[in-house]
Amino acid sequence: MNRINAPKVIECFGSDGNKYRQLAKSGNDDLRQDAVMEQFFSLVNTFLQNHRDTSQRRLRIRTYKVVPFTPSAGVVEWVNGTVPLGDYLLGSTRISGAHGRYGTGDWTYLQCREYLMSEKDKRRAFLKICNNFRPVMHHFFLERFLLPADWFQSRLAYTRSVAASSMVGYIVGLGDRHSMNILIDQDTAEVVHIDLGVAFEQGLMLKTPERVPFRLTRDIIDGMGVTGVEGVFRRCCEKTLSVINNNNIAFFPKQVGVG
């Protein structure tokens, strides 16, 4: 948080005597939308917990507290024990992350960007970049979960978390899902989505329209194991969408016809 107008990290003591870290934000971000989105996520969690199939799979959306003071200021709960995906994969210097540690012989992040910008045939450039910039997300689990049982459970929790959050994000048109806006819990491997200001298909109105429904890059898939998007991920996506569809009156009451 080095910039002048950047959010400020503060520590507060609660009535229970414990110290809590929070993020004080002011500027162009309207935290009221973030607060509404978190309320929606909590409602989704209620239905996921009450449905047998999704409850057995422990499907849920990781939430955090958002308290708006004004349209442009408020505080956000600091999600302890997490790291942005971008920081893990690329590092704060864009060379010290997992790609730098494990991508021996691969292009750097900056080389990929420069090559893509310089080439006219973007599809051909993208395919060449894929051949020279391999996914490394699976190393996250090998580094942090040393026992086979812990490794398996963390990868399962990660895949389920990505599936549930992707489907709910798709339903509400959540955009701006770059790698710094997705955190990963270093203890459970669940993902946490932050900065929810671009929603309800607002991403389609940006200078460069966001046309993908959710983030499912090669690194995201790499963390799911050998089956990739098949198996656990696909089934959890289907179950999450089914729960939302079966409870659409609760989620979207104004869209339900009366005649």
PDB file of C-alpha atoms in Angstrom:
ATOM      1  CA  MET A   1       0.000   0.000   0.000  1.00  0.00           C
ATOM      2  CA  ASN A   2       2.697   2.463  -1.027  1.00  0.00           C
ATOM      3  CA  ARG A   3       0.758   4.930  -3.185  1.00  0.00           C
ATOM      4  CA  ILE A   4      -0.586   8.158  -1.661  1.00  0.00           C
ATOM      5  CA  ASN A   5      -4.192   7.342  -2.551  1.00  0.00           C
ATOM      6  CA  ALA A   6      -3.849   3.632  -1.890  1.00  0.00           C
ATOM      7  CA  PRO A   7      -5.994   1.956   0.802  1.00  0.00           C
ATOM      8  CA  LYS A   8      -4.543   2.115   4.305  1.00  0.00           C
ATOM      9  CA  VAL A   9      -4.079  -0.956   6.476  1.00  0.00           C
ATOM     10  CA  ILE A  10      -5.195  -0.290  10.048  1.00  0.00           C
ATOM     11  CA  GLU A  11      -5.351  -2.427  13.182  1.00  0.00           C
ATOM     12  CA  CYS A  12      -8.257  -2.099  15.607  1.00  0.00           C
ATOM     13  CA  PHE A  13      -9.011  -3.660  18.976  1.00  0.00           C
ATOM     14  CA  GLY A  14     -12.423  -5.292  19.260  1.00  0.00           C
ATOM     15  CA  SER A  15     -14.661  -5.397  22.311  1.00  0.00           C
ATOM     16  CA  ASP A  16     -13.267  -8.885  22.930  1.00  0.00           C
ATOM     17  CA  GLY A  17      -9.767  -7.475  23.320  1.00  0.00           C
ATOM     18  CA  ASN A  18      -8.459  -9.051  20.127  1.00  0.00           C
ATOM     19  CA  LYS A  19      -6.662  -7.087  17.429  1.00  0.00           C
ATOM     20  CA  TYR A  20      -8.191  -7.044  13.951  1.00  0.00           C
ATOM     21  CA  ARG A  21      -6.614  -5.820  10.748  1.00  0.00           C
ATOM     22  CA  GLN A  22      -8.809  -3.846   8.368  1.00  0.00           C
ATOM     23  CA  LEU A  23      -8.458  -1.992   5.091  1.00  0.00           C
ATOM     24  CA  ALA A  24      -9.592   1.643   5.056  1.00  0.00           C
ATOM     25  CA  LYS A  25     -10.527   2.704   1.524  1.00  0.00           C
ATOM     26  CA  SER A  26     -11.513   6.031   0.000  1.00  0.00           C
ATOM     27  CA  GLY A  27     -11.564   7.312  -3.554  1.00  0.00           C
ATOM     28  CA  ASN A  28     -13.388   6.146  -6.652  1.00  0.00           C
ATOM     29  CA  ASP A  29     -14.480   2.725  -5.384  1.00  0.00           C
ATOM     30  CA  ASP A  30     -18.097   2.484  -4.225  1.00  0.00           C
ATOM     31  CA  LEU A  31     -17.982   0.010  -1.353  1.00  0.00           C
ATOM     32  CA  ARG A  32     -21.769  -0.175  -1.223  1.00  0.00           C
ATOM     33  CA  GLN A  33     -21.694  -2.513  -4.202  1.00  0.00           C
ATOM     34  CA  ASP A  34     -19.052  -4.662  -2.517  1.00  0.00           C
ATOM     35  CA  ALA A  35     -21.284  -4.858   0.561  1.00  0.00           C
ATOM     36  CA  VAL A  36     -24.297  -5.893  -1.528  1.00  0.00           C
ATOM     37  CA  MET A  37     -22.247  -8.538  -3.317  1.00  0.00           C
ATOM     38  CA  GLU A  38     -21.057  -9.985  -0.006  1.00  0.00           C
ATOM     39  CA  GLN A  39     -24.677 -10.147   1.180  1.00  0.00           C
ATOM     40  CA  PHE A  40     -25.579 -11.990  -2.010  1.00  0.00           C
ATOM     41  CA  PHE A  41     -22.696 -14.422  -1.493  1.00  0.00           C
ATOM     42  CA  SER A  42     -23.932 -15.080   2.057  1.00  0.00           C
ATOM     43  CA  LEU A  43     -27.417 -15.817   0.724  1.00  0.00           C
ATOM     44  CA  VAL A  44     -25.945 -18.230  -1.809  1.00  0.00           C
ATOM     45  CA  ASN A  45     -24.025 -19.945   0.991  1.00  0.00           C
ATOM     46  CA  THR A  46     -27.255 -20.465   2.932  1.00  0.00           C
ATOM     47  CA  PHE A  47     -28.820 -22.385   0.053  1.00  0.00           C
ATOM     48  CA  LEU A  48     -25.615 -24.296  -0.671  1.00  0.00           C
ATOM     49  CA  GLN A  49     -25.487 -25.444   2.950  1.00  0.00           C
ATOM     50  CA  ASN A  50     -29.147 -26.493   2.914  1.00  0.00           C
ATOM     51  CA  HIS A  51     -28.862 -28.615  -0.234  1.00  0.00           C
ATOM     52  CA  ARG A  52     -27.677 -32.189   0.279  1.00  0.00           C
ATOM     53  CA  ASP A  53     -25.323 -32.472  -2.706  1.00  0.00           C
ATOM     54  CA  THR A  54     -23.630 -29.088  -2.257  1.00  0.00           C
ATOM     55  CA  SER A  55     -23.463 -29.457   1.517  1.00  0.00           C
ATOM     56  CA  GLN A  56     -21.712 -32.824   1.208  1.00  0.00           C
ATOM     57  CA  ARG A  57     -19.174 -31.222  -1.127  1.00  0.00           C
ATOM     58  CA  ARG A  58     -18.752 -28.269   1.260  1.00  0.00           C
ATOM     59  CA  LEU A  59     -19.381 -25.811  -1.545  1.00  0.00           C
ATOM     60  CA  ARG A  60     -19.360 -22.192  -0.414  1.00  0.00           C
ATOM     61  CA  ILE A  61     -18.213 -18.712  -1.321  1.00  0.00           C
ATOM     62  CA  ARG A  62     -15.602 -17.230   0.991  1.00  0.00           C
ATOM     63  CA  THR A  63     -16.912 -13.926   2.324  1.00  0.00           C
ATOM     64  CA  TYR A  64     -15.564 -11.023   4.351  1.00  0.00           C
ATOM     65  CA  LYS A  65     -17.070  -7.956   6.033  1.00  0.00           C
ATOM     66  CA  VAL A  66     -17.531  -4.700   4.126  1.00  0.00           C
ATOM     67  CA  VAL A  67     -18.755  -1.578   5.972  1.00  0.00           C
ATOM     68  CA  PRO A  68     -19.412   1.479   3.744  1.00  0.00           C
ATOM     69  CA  PHE A  69     -19.376   4.852   5.535  1.00  0.00           C
ATOM     70  CA  THR A  70     -20.098   7.000   2.477  1.00  0.00           C
ATOM     71  CA  PRO A  71     -20.452   6.206  -1.256  1.00  0.00           C
ATOM     72  CA  SER A  72     -16.671   6.544  -1.577  1.00  0.00           C
ATOM     73  CA  ALA A  73     -15.270   5.470   1.796  1.00  0.00           C
ATOM     74  CA  GLY A  74     -15.446   2.581   4.219  1.00  0.00           C
ATOM     75  CA  VAL A  75     -13.563  -0.294   5.795  1.00  0.00           C
ATOM     76  CA  VAL A  76     -13.040  -3.836   4.564  1.00  0.00           C
ATOM     77  CA  GLU A  77     -12.098  -6.857   6.638  1.00  0.00           C
ATOM     78  CA  TRP A  78      -8.525  -7.977   6.046  1.00  0.00           C
ATOM     79  CA  VAL A  79      -8.557 -11.632   4.984  1.00  0.00           C
ATOM     80  CA  ASN A  80      -5.770 -13.126   7.067  1.00  0.00           C
ATOM     81  CA  GLY A  81      -3.639 -16.000   5.853  1.00  0.00           C
ATOM     82  CA  THR A  82      -4.170 -15.317   2.163  1.00  0.00           C
ATOM     83  CA  VAL A  83      -1.966 -14.289  -0.743  1.00  0.00           C
ATOM     84  CA  PRO A  84      -3.027 -12.872  -4.127  1.00  0.00           C
ATOM     85  CA  LEU A  85      -2.683 -15.376  -6.941  1.00  0.00           C
ATOM     86  CA  GLY A  86      -0.628 -12.812  -8.837  1.00  0.00           C
ATOM     87  CA  ASP A  87       1.859 -12.512  -5.994  1.00  0.00           C
ATOM     88  CA  TYR A  88       2.266 -16.267  -5.719  1.00  0.00           C
ATOM     89  CA  LEU A  89       2.597 -16.869  -9.455  1.00  0.00           C
ATOM     90  CA  LEU A  90       4.665 -13.833 -10.437  1.00  0.00           C
ATOM     91  CA  GLY A  91       5.876 -12.246  -7.210  1.00  0.00           C
ATOM     92  CA  SER A  92       5.771  -8.557  -6.359  1.00  0.00           C
ATOM     93  CA  THR A  93       8.691  -7.935  -8.733  1.00  0.00           C
ATOM     94  CA  ARG A  94       7.148 -10.089 -11.513  1.00  0.00           C
ATOM     95  CA  ILE A  95      10.223 -12.345 -11.438  1.00  0.00           C
ATOM     96  CA  SER A  96      10.257 -13.788  -7.907  1.00  0.00           C
ATOM     97  CA  GLY A  97       7.078 -15.860  -8.006  1.00  0.00           C
ATOM     98  CA  ALA A  98       6.435 -19.514  -8.795  1.00  0.00           C
ATOM     99  CA  HIS A  99       7.010 -18.926 -12.503  1.00  0.00           C
ATOM    100  CA  GLY A 100      10.463 -17.596 -11.685  1.00  0.00           C
ATOM    101  CA  ARG A 101      11.249 -20.508  -9.357  1.00  0.00           C
ATOM    102  CA  TYR A 102       9.914 -23.367 -11.446  1.00  0.00           C
ATOM    103  CA  GLY A 103       9.711 -22.065 -14.994  1.00  0.00           C
ATOM    104  CA  THR A 104      13.318 -22.841 -15.869  1.00  0.00           C
ATOM    105  CA  GLY A 105      13.942 -21.866 -19.470  1.00  0.00           C
ATOM    106  CA  ASP A 106      10.517 -20.246 -19.828  1.00  0.00           C
ATOM    107  CA  TRP A 107       9.915 -16.684 -20.925  1.00  0.00           C
ATOM    108  CA  THR A 108       9.402 -14.092 -18.228  1.00  0.00           C
ATOM    109  CA  TYR A 109       6.077 -12.381 -17.647  1.00  0.00           C
ATOM    110  CA  LEU A 110       7.382  -9.174 -19.243  1.00  0.00           C
ATOM    111  CA  GLN A 111       8.695 -11.043 -22.281  1.00  0.00           C
ATOM    112  CA  CYS A 112       5.250 -12.548 -22.807  1.00  0.00           C
ATOM    113  CA  ARG A 113       3.532  -9.168 -22.616  1.00  0.00           C
ATOM    114  CA  GLU A 114       6.021  -7.481 -24.923  1.00  0.00           C
ATOM    115  CA  TYR A 115       5.781 -10.273 -27.488  1.00  0.00           C
ATOM    116  CA  LEU A 116       1.983 -10.221 -27.457  1.00  0.00           C
ATOM    117  CA  MET A 117       1.891  -6.438 -27.891  1.00  0.00           C
ATOM    118  CA  SER A 118       4.369  -6.481 -30.763  1.00  0.00           C
ATOM    119  CA  GLU A 119       2.673  -9.179 -32.849  1.00  0.00           C
ATOM    120  CA  LYS A 120      -0.272  -8.510 -35.163  1.00  0.00           C
ATOM    121  CA  ASP A 121      -1.548 -12.091 -35.187  1.00  0.00           C
ATOM    122  CA  LYS A 122      -2.619 -12.286 -31.534  1.00  0.00           C
ATOM    123  CA  ARG A 123      -3.834 -15.866 -31.686  1.00  0.00           C
ATOM    124  CA  ARG A 124      -0.567 -17.125 -33.108  1.00  0.00           C
ATOM    125  CA  ALA A 125       1.355 -15.053 -30.566  1.00  0.00           C
ATOM    126  CA  PHE A 126      -0.754 -16.451 -27.731  1.00  0.00           C
ATOM    127  CA  LEU A 127      -0.094 -20.037 -28.797  1.00  0.00           C
ATOM    128  CA  LYS A 128       3.633 -19.375 -28.930  1.00  0.00           C
ATOM    129  CA  ILE A 129       3.516 -17.816 -25.476  1.00  0.00           C
ATOM    130  CA  CYS A 130       1.721 -20.914 -24.165  1.00  0.00           C
ATOM    131  CA  ASN A 131       4.594 -23.043 -25.431  1.00  0.00           C
ATOM    132  CA  ASN A 132       7.126 -20.852 -23.629  1.00  0.00           C
ATOM    133  CA  PHE A 133       5.284 -20.025 -20.392  1.00  0.00           C
ATOM    134  CA  ARG A 134       4.109 -23.172 -18.629  1.00  0.00           C
ATOM    135  CA  PRO A 135       1.559 -23.209 -15.765  1.00  0.00           C
ATOM    136  CA  VAL A 136       3.005 -23.755 -12.290  1.00  0.00           C
ATOM    137  CA  MET A 137       0.027 -23.520  -9.928  1.00  0.00           C
ATOM    138  CA  HIS A 138       0.299 -27.171  -8.860  1.00  0.00           C
ATOM    139  CA  HIS A 139       3.507 -26.269  -6.999  1.00  0.00           C
ATOM    140  CA  PHE A 140       1.425 -24.260  -4.493  1.00  0.00           C
ATOM    141  CA  PHE A 141       0.072 -27.507  -3.058  1.00  0.00           C
ATOM    142  CA  LEU A 142       3.418 -29.302  -3.124  1.00  0.00           C
ATOM    143  CA  GLU A 143       5.050 -26.432  -1.217  1.00  0.00           C
ATOM    144  CA  ARG A 144       2.438 -25.986   1.490  1.00  0.00           C
ATOM    145  CA  PHE A 145       0.857 -29.397   2.033  1.00  0.00           C
ATOM    146  CA  LEU A 146       3.553 -31.982   2.603  1.00  0.00           C
ATOM    147  CA  LEU A 147       1.414 -34.940   3.690  1.00  0.00           C
ATOM    148  CA  PRO A 148      -0.381 -36.798   0.867  1.00  0.00           C
ATOM    149  CA  ALA A 149      -3.765 -36.602   2.622  1.00  0.00           C
ATOM    150  CA  ASP A 150      -3.399 -32.847   3.216  1.00  0.00           C
ATOM    151  CA  TRP A 151      -2.278 -32.315  -0.374  1.00  0.00           C
ATOM    152  CA  PHE A 152      -5.308 -34.182  -1.710  1.00  0.00           C
ATOM    153  CA  GLN A 153      -7.813 -32.394   0.550  1.00  0.00           C
ATOM    154  CA  SER A 154      -6.384 -28.948  -0.196  1.00  0.00           C
ATOM    155  CA  ARG A 155      -6.497 -29.525  -3.938  1.00  0.00           C
ATOM    156  CA  LEU A 156     -10.079 -30.759  -3.601  1.00  0.00           C
ATOM    157  CA  ALA A 157     -11.040 -27.677  -1.561  1.00  0.00           C
ATOM    158  CA  TYR A 158      -9.366 -25.423  -4.123  1.00  0.00           C
ATOM    159  CA  THR A 159     -11.196 -27.009  -7.063  1.00  0.00           C
ATOM    160  CA  ARG A 160     -14.561 -26.847  -5.308  1.00  0.00           C
ATOM    161  CA  SER A 161     -13.968 -23.246  -4.279  1.00  0.00           C
ATOM    162  CA  VAL A 162     -13.011 -22.184  -7.809  1.00  0.00           C
ATOM    163  CA  ALA A 163     -16.089 -23.933  -9.207  1.00  0.00           C
ATOM    164  CA  ALA A 164     -18.584 -22.367  -6.798  1.00  0.00           C
ATOM    165  CA  SER A 165     -17.133 -18.853  -7.020  1.00  0.00           C
ATOM    166  CA  SER A 166     -16.886 -19.054 -10.815  1.00  0.00           C
ATOM    167  CA  MET A 167     -20.549 -19.993 -11.207  1.00  0.00           C
ATOM    168  CA  VAL A 168     -21.794 -17.355  -8.783  1.00  0.00           C
ATOM    169  CA  GLY A 169     -19.544 -14.759 -10.407  1.00  0.00           C
ATOM    170  CA  TYR A 170     -20.957 -15.719 -13.792  1.00  0.00           C
ATOM    171  CA  ILE A 171     -24.534 -15.299 -12.544  1.00  0.00           C
ATOM    172  CA  VAL A 172     -23.918 -11.754 -11.249  1.00  0.00           C
ATOM    173  CA  GLY A 173     -21.656 -10.741 -14.146  1.00  0.00           C
ATOM    174  CA  LEU A 174     -18.597 -10.253 -11.939  1.00  0.00           C
ATOM    175  CA  GLY A 175     -15.669  -8.761 -13.835  1.00  0.00           C
ATOM    176  CA  ASP A 176     -12.165  -7.421 -13.216  1.00  0.00           C
ATOM    177  CA  ARG A 177     -11.005 -10.896 -12.156  1.00  0.00           C
ATOM    178  CA  HIS A 178      -7.292 -10.361 -12.680  1.00  0.00           C
ATOM    179  CA  SER A 179      -4.858 -12.363 -10.592  1.00  0.00           C
ATOM    180  CA  MET A 180      -4.482  -9.694  -7.895  1.00  0.00           C
ATOM    181  CA  ASN A 181      -8.232  -9.677  -7.224  1.00  0.00           C
ATOM    182  CA  ILE A 182      -8.313 -13.368  -6.345  1.00  0.00           C
ATOM    183  CA  LEU A 183      -6.733 -14.458  -3.068  1.00  0.00           C
ATOM    184  CA  ILE A 184      -5.892 -18.012  -2.076  1.00  0.00           C
ATOM    185  CA  ASP A 185      -5.973 -19.172   1.534  1.00  0.00           C
ATOM    186  CA  GLN A 186      -2.603 -20.634   2.458  1.00  0.00           C
ATOM    187  CA  ASP A 187      -4.158 -22.982   5.032  1.00  0.00           C
ATOM    188  CA  THR A 188      -7.233 -24.295   3.184  1.00  0.00           C
ATOM    189  CA  ALA A 189      -6.405 -23.457  -0.478  1.00  0.00           C
ATOM    190  CA  GLU A 190      -9.853 -21.877  -0.942  1.00  0.00           C
ATOM    191  CA  VAL A 191     -10.053 -18.813  -3.172  1.00  0.00           C
ATOM    192  CA  VAL A 192     -11.423 -15.445  -2.042  1.00  0.00           C
ATOM    193  CA  HIS A 193     -12.619 -12.843  -4.528  1.00  0.00           C
ATOM    194  CA  ILE A 194     -12.013  -9.188  -3.630  1.00  0.00           C
ATOM    195  CA  ASP A 195     -12.700  -5.799  -5.271  1.00  0.00           C
ATOM    196  CA  LEU A 196     -16.223  -6.518  -6.474  1.00  0.00           C
ATOM    197  CA  GLY A 197     -16.898  -3.115  -8.036  1.00  0.00           C
ATOM    198  CA  VAL A 198     -17.239  -4.412 -11.605  1.00  0.00           C
ATOM    199  CA  ALA A 199     -20.402  -6.513 -11.673  1.00  0.00           C
ATOM    200  CA  PHE A 200     -23.684  -6.973 -13.540  1.00  0.00           C
ATOM    201  CA  GLU A 201     -21.837  -7.149 -16.870  1.00  0.00           C
ATOM    202  CA  GLN A 202     -20.195  -3.736 -16.397  1.00  0.00           C
ATOM    203  CA  GLY A 203     -17.025  -5.305 -17.765  1.00  0.00           C
ATOM    204  CA  LEU A 204     -18.615  -5.362 -21.223  1.00  0.00           C
ATOM    205  CA  MET A 205     -18.616  -1.559 -21.200  1.00  0.00           C
ATOM    206  CA  LEU A 206     -14.901  -1.149 -20.550  1.00  0.00           C
ATOM    207  CA  LYS A 207     -12.548   0.162 -23.231  1.00  0.00           C
ATOM    208  CA  THR A 208     -11.439  -3.433 -23.746  1.00  0.00           C
ATOM    209  CA  PRO A 209     -14.646  -5.411 -23.104  1.00  0.00           C
ATOM    210  CA  GLU A 210     -14.389  -8.406 -20.812  1.00  0.00           C
ATOM    211  CA  ARG A 211     -16.054 -11.239 -22.700  1.00  0.00           C
ATOM    212  CA  VAL A 212     -15.018 -14.247 -20.615  1.00  0.00           C
ATOM    213  CA  PRO A 213     -17.601 -15.269 -17.971  1.00  0.00           C
ATOM    214  CA  PHE A 214     -15.036 -16.090 -15.252  1.00  0.00           C
ATOM    215  CA  ARG A 215     -11.296 -16.600 -14.800  1.00  0.00           C
ATOM    216  CA  LEU A 216     -10.212 -20.066 -15.917  1.00  0.00           C
ATOM    217  CA  THR A 217      -6.636 -19.627 -17.083  1.00  0.00           C
ATOM    218  CA  ARG A 218      -4.080 -22.409 -17.523  1.00  0.00           C
ATOM    219  CA  ASP A 219      -2.632 -21.726 -14.071  1.00  0.00           C
ATOM    220  CA  ILE A 220      -6.072 -21.906 -12.449  1.00  0.00           C
ATOM    221  CA  ILE A 221      -6.692 -25.258 -14.151  1.00  0.00           C
ATOM    222  CA  ASP A 222      -3.194 -26.497 -13.312  1.00  0.00           C
ATOM    223  CA  GLY A 223      -4.067 -26.415  -9.616  1.00  0.00           C
ATOM    224  CA  MET A 224      -6.942 -28.859 -10.173  1.00  0.00           C
ATOM    225  CA  GLY A 225      -4.744 -31.824 -10.992  1.00  0.00           C
ATOM    226  CA  VAL A 226      -4.642 -34.241 -13.899  1.00  0.00           C
ATOM    227  CA  THR A 227      -8.400 -34.188 -14.563  1.00  0.00           C
ATOM    228  CA  GLY A 228      -8.428 -30.424 -15.045  1.00  0.00           C
ATOM    229  CA  VAL A 229     -11.925 -29.034 -15.534  1.00  0.00           C
ATOM    230  CA  GLU A 230     -13.457 -32.497 -15.808  1.00  0.00           C
ATOM    231  CA  GLY A 231     -14.551 -34.471 -12.776  1.00  0.00           C
ATOM    232  CA  VAL A 232     -14.719 -32.449  -9.557  1.00  0.00           C
ATOM    233  CA  PHE A 233     -14.773 -28.999 -11.155  1.00  0.00           C
ATOM    234  CA  ARG A 234     -17.515 -29.803 -13.649  1.00  0.00           C
ATOM    235  CA  ARG A 235     -19.736 -31.568 -11.106  1.00  0.00           C
ATOM    236  CA  CYS A 236     -19.404 -28.738  -8.592  1.00  0.00           C
ATOM    237  CA  CYS A 237     -20.249 -26.174 -11.265  1.00  0.00           C
ATOM    238  CA  GLU A 238     -23.360 -28.151 -12.191  1.00  0.00           C
ATOM    239  CA  LYS A 239     -24.478 -28.537  -8.573  1.00  0.00           C
ATOM    240  CA  THR A 240     -23.946 -24.840  -7.810  1.00  0.00           C
ATOM    241  CA  LEU A 241     -25.913 -23.709 -10.866  1.00  0.00           C
ATOM    242  CA  SER A 242     -28.673 -26.175 -10.015  1.00  0.00           C
ATOM    243  CA  VAL A 243     -29.081 -24.725  -6.515  1.00  0.00           C
ATOM    244  CA  ILE A 244     -29.194 -21.169  -7.863  1.00  0.00           C
ATOM    245  CA  ASN A 245     -31.723 -22.146 -10.526  1.00  0.00           C
ATOM    246  CA  ASN A 246     -33.961 -23.920  -8.006  1.00  0.00           C
ATOM    247  CA  ASN A 247     -33.978 -20.856  -5.732  1.00  0.00           C
ATOM    248  CA  ASN A 248     -34.130 -18.109  -8.354  1.00  0.00           C
ATOM    249  CA  ILE A 249     -37.142 -16.466  -6.696  1.00  0.00           C
ATOM    250  CA  ALA A 250     -35.059 -15.798  -3.574  1.00  0.00           C
ATOM    251  CA  PHE A 251     -32.072 -14.572  -5.567  1.00  0.00           C
ATOM    252  CA  PHE A 252     -33.837 -12.505  -8.230  1.00  0.00           C
ATOM    253  CA  PRO A 253     -37.375 -11.669  -7.007  1.00  0.00           C
ATOM    254  CA  LYS A 254     -37.874  -8.737  -9.389  1.00  0.00           C
ATOM    255  CA  GLN A 255     -37.227 -10.916 -12.422  1.00  0.00           C
ATOM    256  CA  VAL A 256     -40.057 -13.323 -11.666  1.00  0.00           C
ATOM    257  CA  GLY A 257     -43.242 -12.687 -13.653  1.00  0.00           C
ATOM    258  CA  VAL A 258     -46.667 -12.411 -12.017  1.00  0.00           C
ATOM    259  CA  GLY A 259     -48.895 -13.459 -14.881  1.00  0.00           C
TER     260      GLY A 259
END
